[in-house]
Amino acid sequence: MVDSMAEQLRSDMQCEDLLACFHGLKPLDRECFQAFVTAEKPLTVDEVADAVDRERSTAYRSVQRLLQTGFLEKEQINYDAGGYYHVYIPTDPTVIADEMQRLLNDWYAQTGQLIQEFEEKYADATPPTAEIES
C-alpha cells in the first residue's frame, strides 16, 4: 500500500528510498543497483545475480526494471570468434538526479493544478449546519 505524503514526510527517508518513490523499484532492484554502483567493472546479469545471491532470472527482471527506468545502460561486448554478450553499467548519477528533479517538477505542477481545481470546486459550498433542538 502506498504511504500518504504526510506519512512519507514523517518517515526517515534515505536517498535510496527515492528509487522506490519515483520509479516503484523494489528492494531487490535497489540491491542490484547498489551492486552495479560498487562494482569496479561493468557486470553481466550472471555476475549481479551472484552479487545479490539470487537466481539469474530474478536478477534479470531487476536489471530490466533498472534499464527501463534509466538507472542502467547496456553495452554489447563482441567475441573475436563471433557472438556477443551484454554488460551493464550504472547511469551517471547526475543524469538520474536530473530526471528525478524533472519528475518532481512535473508532479508539483500537476498537484498544484489539482489543488486549484479543488479550491474552485468547493469554494462556494456551504457546510451543512446541524439544527439544534430546544
PDB file of C-alpha atoms in Angstrom:
ATOM      1  CA  MET A   1       0.000   0.000   0.000  1.00  0.00           C
ATOM      2  CA  VAL A   2       1.243   3.470  -0.862  1.00  0.00           C
ATOM      3  CA  ASP A   3       2.110   5.697   2.065  1.00  0.00           C
ATOM      4  CA  SER A   4       0.404   9.064   2.197  1.00  0.00           C
ATOM      5  CA  MET A   5       2.515  12.147   1.615  1.00  0.00           C
ATOM      6  CA  ALA A   6       2.145  13.060   5.294  1.00  0.00           C
ATOM      7  CA  GLU A   7       3.463   9.610   6.304  1.00  0.00           C
ATOM      8  CA  GLN A   8       6.377   9.922   3.912  1.00  0.00           C
ATOM      9  CA  LEU A   9       7.291  13.343   5.309  1.00  0.00           C
ATOM     10  CA  ARG A  10       7.221  11.971   8.875  1.00  0.00           C
ATOM     11  CA  SER A  11       9.401   8.987   7.980  1.00  0.00           C
ATOM     12  CA  ASP A  12      13.158   8.947   7.990  1.00  0.00           C
ATOM     13  CA  MET A  13      13.649   8.546   4.229  1.00  0.00           C
ATOM     14  CA  GLN A  14      17.059   7.792   2.752  1.00  0.00           C
ATOM     15  CA  CYS A  15      18.178   8.861  -0.713  1.00  0.00           C
ATOM     16  CA  GLU A  16      17.841   5.240  -1.903  1.00  0.00           C
ATOM     17  CA  ASP A  17      14.146   5.386  -0.958  1.00  0.00           C
ATOM     18  CA  LEU A  18      13.697   7.826  -3.830  1.00  0.00           C
ATOM     19  CA  LEU A  19      14.302   4.949  -6.221  1.00  0.00           C
ATOM     20  CA  ALA A  20      11.145   3.286  -4.929  1.00  0.00           C
ATOM     21  CA  CYS A  21       9.234   6.534  -4.531  1.00  0.00           C
ATOM     22  CA  PHE A  22       9.893   7.876  -8.023  1.00  0.00           C
ATOM     23  CA  HIS A  23      10.088   4.676 -10.025  1.00  0.00           C
ATOM     24  CA  GLY A  24       8.441   1.952  -7.967  1.00  0.00           C
ATOM     25  CA  LEU A  25      11.662  -0.005  -7.684  1.00  0.00           C
ATOM     26  CA  LYS A  26      11.628  -2.984  -5.332  1.00  0.00           C
ATOM     27  CA  PRO A  27      14.187  -3.677  -2.605  1.00  0.00           C
ATOM     28  CA  LEU A  28      15.915  -6.225  -4.873  1.00  0.00           C
ATOM     29  CA  ASP A  29      16.139  -3.624  -7.649  1.00  0.00           C
ATOM     30  CA  ARG A  30      17.854  -1.241  -5.243  1.00  0.00           C
ATOM     31  CA  GLU A  31      20.174  -4.051  -4.105  1.00  0.00           C
ATOM     32  CA  CYS A  32      21.086  -4.813  -7.724  1.00  0.00           C
ATOM     33  CA  PHE A  33      21.645  -1.128  -8.451  1.00  0.00           C
ATOM     34  CA  GLN A  34      23.972  -0.938  -5.448  1.00  0.00           C
ATOM     35  CA  ALA A  35      25.904  -3.942  -6.793  1.00  0.00           C
ATOM     36  CA  PHE A  36      26.403  -2.170 -10.120  1.00  0.00           C
ATOM     37  CA  VAL A  37      27.468   1.073  -8.453  1.00  0.00           C
ATOM     38  CA  THR A  38      30.037  -0.586  -6.206  1.00  0.00           C
ATOM     39  CA  ALA A  39      31.453  -2.880  -8.896  1.00  0.00           C
ATOM     40  CA  GLU A  40      34.830  -1.998 -10.322  1.00  0.00           C
ATOM     41  CA  LYS A  41      33.770  -3.033 -13.820  1.00  0.00           C
ATOM     42  CA  PRO A  42      30.583  -3.464 -15.842  1.00  0.00           C
ATOM     43  CA  LEU A  43      28.630  -6.549 -14.773  1.00  0.00           C
ATOM     44  CA  THR A  44      26.746  -9.262 -16.608  1.00  0.00           C
ATOM     45  CA  VAL A  45      23.390 -10.498 -15.352  1.00  0.00           C
ATOM     46  CA  ASP A  46      25.129 -13.629 -14.017  1.00  0.00           C
ATOM     47  CA  GLU A  47      27.602 -11.517 -12.057  1.00  0.00           C
ATOM     48  CA  VAL A  48      24.917  -9.332 -10.497  1.00  0.00           C
ATOM     49  CA  ALA A  49      22.882 -12.473  -9.667  1.00  0.00           C
ATOM     50  CA  ASP A  50      25.905 -13.804  -7.776  1.00  0.00           C
ATOM     51  CA  ALA A  51      26.436 -10.436  -6.068  1.00  0.00           C
ATOM     52  CA  VAL A  52      22.866 -10.342  -4.724  1.00  0.00           C
ATOM     53  CA  ASP A  53      22.633 -14.133  -4.206  1.00  0.00           C
ATOM     54  CA  ARG A  54      19.582 -14.641  -6.426  1.00  0.00           C
ATOM     55  CA  GLU A  55      18.660 -16.775  -9.393  1.00  0.00           C
ATOM     56  CA  ARG A  56      19.693 -15.446 -12.800  1.00  0.00           C
ATOM     57  CA  SER A  57      16.070 -14.981 -13.917  1.00  0.00           C
ATOM     58  CA  THR A  58      15.222 -12.964 -10.795  1.00  0.00           C
ATOM     59  CA  ALA A  59      18.278 -10.742 -11.248  1.00  0.00           C
ATOM     60  CA  TYR A  60      17.425 -10.363 -14.952  1.00  0.00           C
ATOM     61  CA  ARG A  61      13.984  -8.950 -14.112  1.00  0.00           C
ATOM     62  CA  SER A  62      15.564  -6.392 -11.773  1.00  0.00           C
ATOM     63  CA  VAL A  63      18.128  -5.461 -14.414  1.00  0.00           C
ATOM     64  CA  GLN A  64      15.295  -4.952 -16.917  1.00  0.00           C
ATOM     65  CA  ARG A  65      13.446  -2.649 -14.490  1.00  0.00           C
ATOM     66  CA  LEU A  66      16.658  -0.690 -13.913  1.00  0.00           C
ATOM     67  CA  LEU A  67      17.151  -0.383 -17.675  1.00  0.00           C
ATOM     68  CA  GLN A  68      13.558   0.781 -18.213  1.00  0.00           C
ATOM     69  CA  THR A  69      13.879   3.476 -15.567  1.00  0.00           C
ATOM     70  CA  GLY A  70      17.212   4.679 -16.967  1.00  0.00           C
ATOM     71  CA  PHE A  71      19.325   3.634 -13.988  1.00  0.00           C
ATOM     72  CA  LEU A  72      21.471   1.286 -16.098  1.00  0.00           C
ATOM     73  CA  GLU A  73      22.937   1.340 -19.564  1.00  0.00           C
ATOM     74  CA  LYS A  74      23.563  -1.796 -21.625  1.00  0.00           C
ATOM     75  CA  GLU A  75      26.671  -2.411 -23.707  1.00  0.00           C
ATOM     76  CA  GLN A  76      27.307  -5.235 -26.149  1.00  0.00           C
ATOM     77  CA  ILE A  77      30.675  -6.982 -25.998  1.00  0.00           C
ATOM     78  CA  ASN A  78      31.619  -8.916 -29.140  1.00  0.00           C
ATOM     79  CA  TYR A  79      33.723 -12.066 -29.067  1.00  0.00           C
ATOM     80  CA  ASP A  80      36.566 -12.246 -31.585  1.00  0.00           C
ATOM     81  CA  ALA A  81      35.312 -15.619 -32.857  1.00  0.00           C
ATOM     82  CA  GLY A  82      31.742 -14.325 -33.229  1.00  0.00           C
ATOM     83  CA  GLY A  83      28.881 -13.941 -30.809  1.00  0.00           C
ATOM     84  CA  TYR A  84      28.389 -11.410 -28.082  1.00  0.00           C
ATOM     85  CA  TYR A  85      27.202 -10.800 -24.530  1.00  0.00           C
ATOM     86  CA  HIS A  86      25.859  -7.804 -22.640  1.00  0.00           C
ATOM     87  CA  VAL A  87      27.255  -5.932 -19.681  1.00  0.00           C
ATOM     88  CA  TYR A  88      25.511  -3.234 -17.694  1.00  0.00           C
ATOM     89  CA  ILE A  89      26.839  -0.047 -16.140  1.00  0.00           C
ATOM     90  CA  PRO A  90      25.097   2.445 -13.869  1.00  0.00           C
ATOM     91  CA  THR A  91      23.941   5.671 -15.466  1.00  0.00           C
ATOM     92  CA  ASP A  92      25.705   8.834 -14.339  1.00  0.00           C
ATOM     93  CA  PRO A  93      24.097   9.864 -11.007  1.00  0.00           C
ATOM     94  CA  THR A  94      23.728  13.443 -12.279  1.00  0.00           C
ATOM     95  CA  VAL A  95      21.564  12.219 -15.155  1.00  0.00           C
ATOM     96  CA  ILE A  96      19.413  10.178 -12.750  1.00  0.00           C
ATOM     97  CA  ALA A  97      19.100  13.111 -10.327  1.00  0.00           C
ATOM     98  CA  ASP A  98      18.146  15.477 -13.160  1.00  0.00           C
ATOM     99  CA  GLU A  99      15.412  13.075 -14.295  1.00  0.00           C
ATOM    100  CA  MET A 100      14.075  12.747 -10.740  1.00  0.00           C
ATOM    101  CA  GLN A 101      14.052  16.554 -10.445  1.00  0.00           C
ATOM    102  CA  ARG A 102      12.115  16.793 -13.726  1.00  0.00           C
ATOM    103  CA  LEU A 103       9.587  14.227 -12.483  1.00  0.00           C
ATOM    104  CA  LEU A 104       9.247  16.101  -9.199  1.00  0.00           C
ATOM    105  CA  ASN A 105       8.671  19.401 -11.019  1.00  0.00           C
ATOM    106  CA  ASP A 106       6.024  17.782 -13.236  1.00  0.00           C
ATOM    107  CA  TRP A 107       4.340  16.221 -10.194  1.00  0.00           C
ATOM    108  CA  TYR A 108       4.424  19.536  -8.334  1.00  0.00           C
ATOM    109  CA  ALA A 109       2.836  21.395 -11.257  1.00  0.00           C
ATOM    110  CA  GLN A 110       0.133  18.771 -11.720  1.00  0.00           C
ATOM    111  CA  THR A 111      -0.603  18.612  -7.985  1.00  0.00           C
ATOM    112  CA  GLY A 112      -0.770  22.408  -7.791  1.00  0.00           C
ATOM    113  CA  GLN A 113      -3.347  22.376 -10.586  1.00  0.00           C
ATOM    114  CA  LEU A 114      -5.409  19.734  -8.759  1.00  0.00           C
ATOM    115  CA  ILE A 115      -5.317  21.796  -5.560  1.00  0.00           C
ATOM    116  CA  GLN A 116      -6.528  24.826  -7.528  1.00  0.00           C
ATOM    117  CA  GLU A 117      -9.357  22.734  -9.010  1.00  0.00           C
ATOM    118  CA  PHE A 118     -10.271  21.520  -5.512  1.00  0.00           C
ATOM    119  CA  GLU A 119     -10.430  25.068  -4.210  1.00  0.00           C
ATOM    120  CA  GLU A 120     -12.585  26.254  -7.130  1.00  0.00           C
ATOM    121  CA  LYS A 121     -14.920  23.280  -6.846  1.00  0.00           C
ATOM    122  CA  TYR A 122     -15.553  23.609  -3.123  1.00  0.00           C
ATOM    123  CA  ALA A 123     -15.088  27.349  -2.535  1.00  0.00           C
ATOM    124  CA  ASP A 124     -18.803  28.131  -2.859  1.00  0.00           C
ATOM    125  CA  ALA A 125     -20.009  25.089  -0.966  1.00  0.00           C
ATOM    126  CA  THR A 126     -21.505  25.999   2.365  1.00  0.00           C
ATOM    127  CA  PRO A 127     -21.099  23.417   5.070  1.00  0.00           C
ATOM    128  CA  PRO A 128     -24.368  21.952   6.322  1.00  0.00           C
ATOM    129  CA  THR A 129     -25.469  23.229   9.674  1.00  0.00           C
ATOM    130  CA  ALA A 130     -26.994  20.998  12.272  1.00  0.00           C
ATOM    131  CA  GLU A 131     -30.320  22.117  13.602  1.00  0.00           C
ATOM    132  CA  ILE A 132     -30.314  22.467  17.344  1.00  0.00           C
ATOM    133  CA  GLU A 133     -33.433  21.340  19.138  1.00  0.00           C
ATOM    134  CA  SER A 134     -34.549  23.384  22.132  1.00  0.00           C
TER     135      SER A 134
END
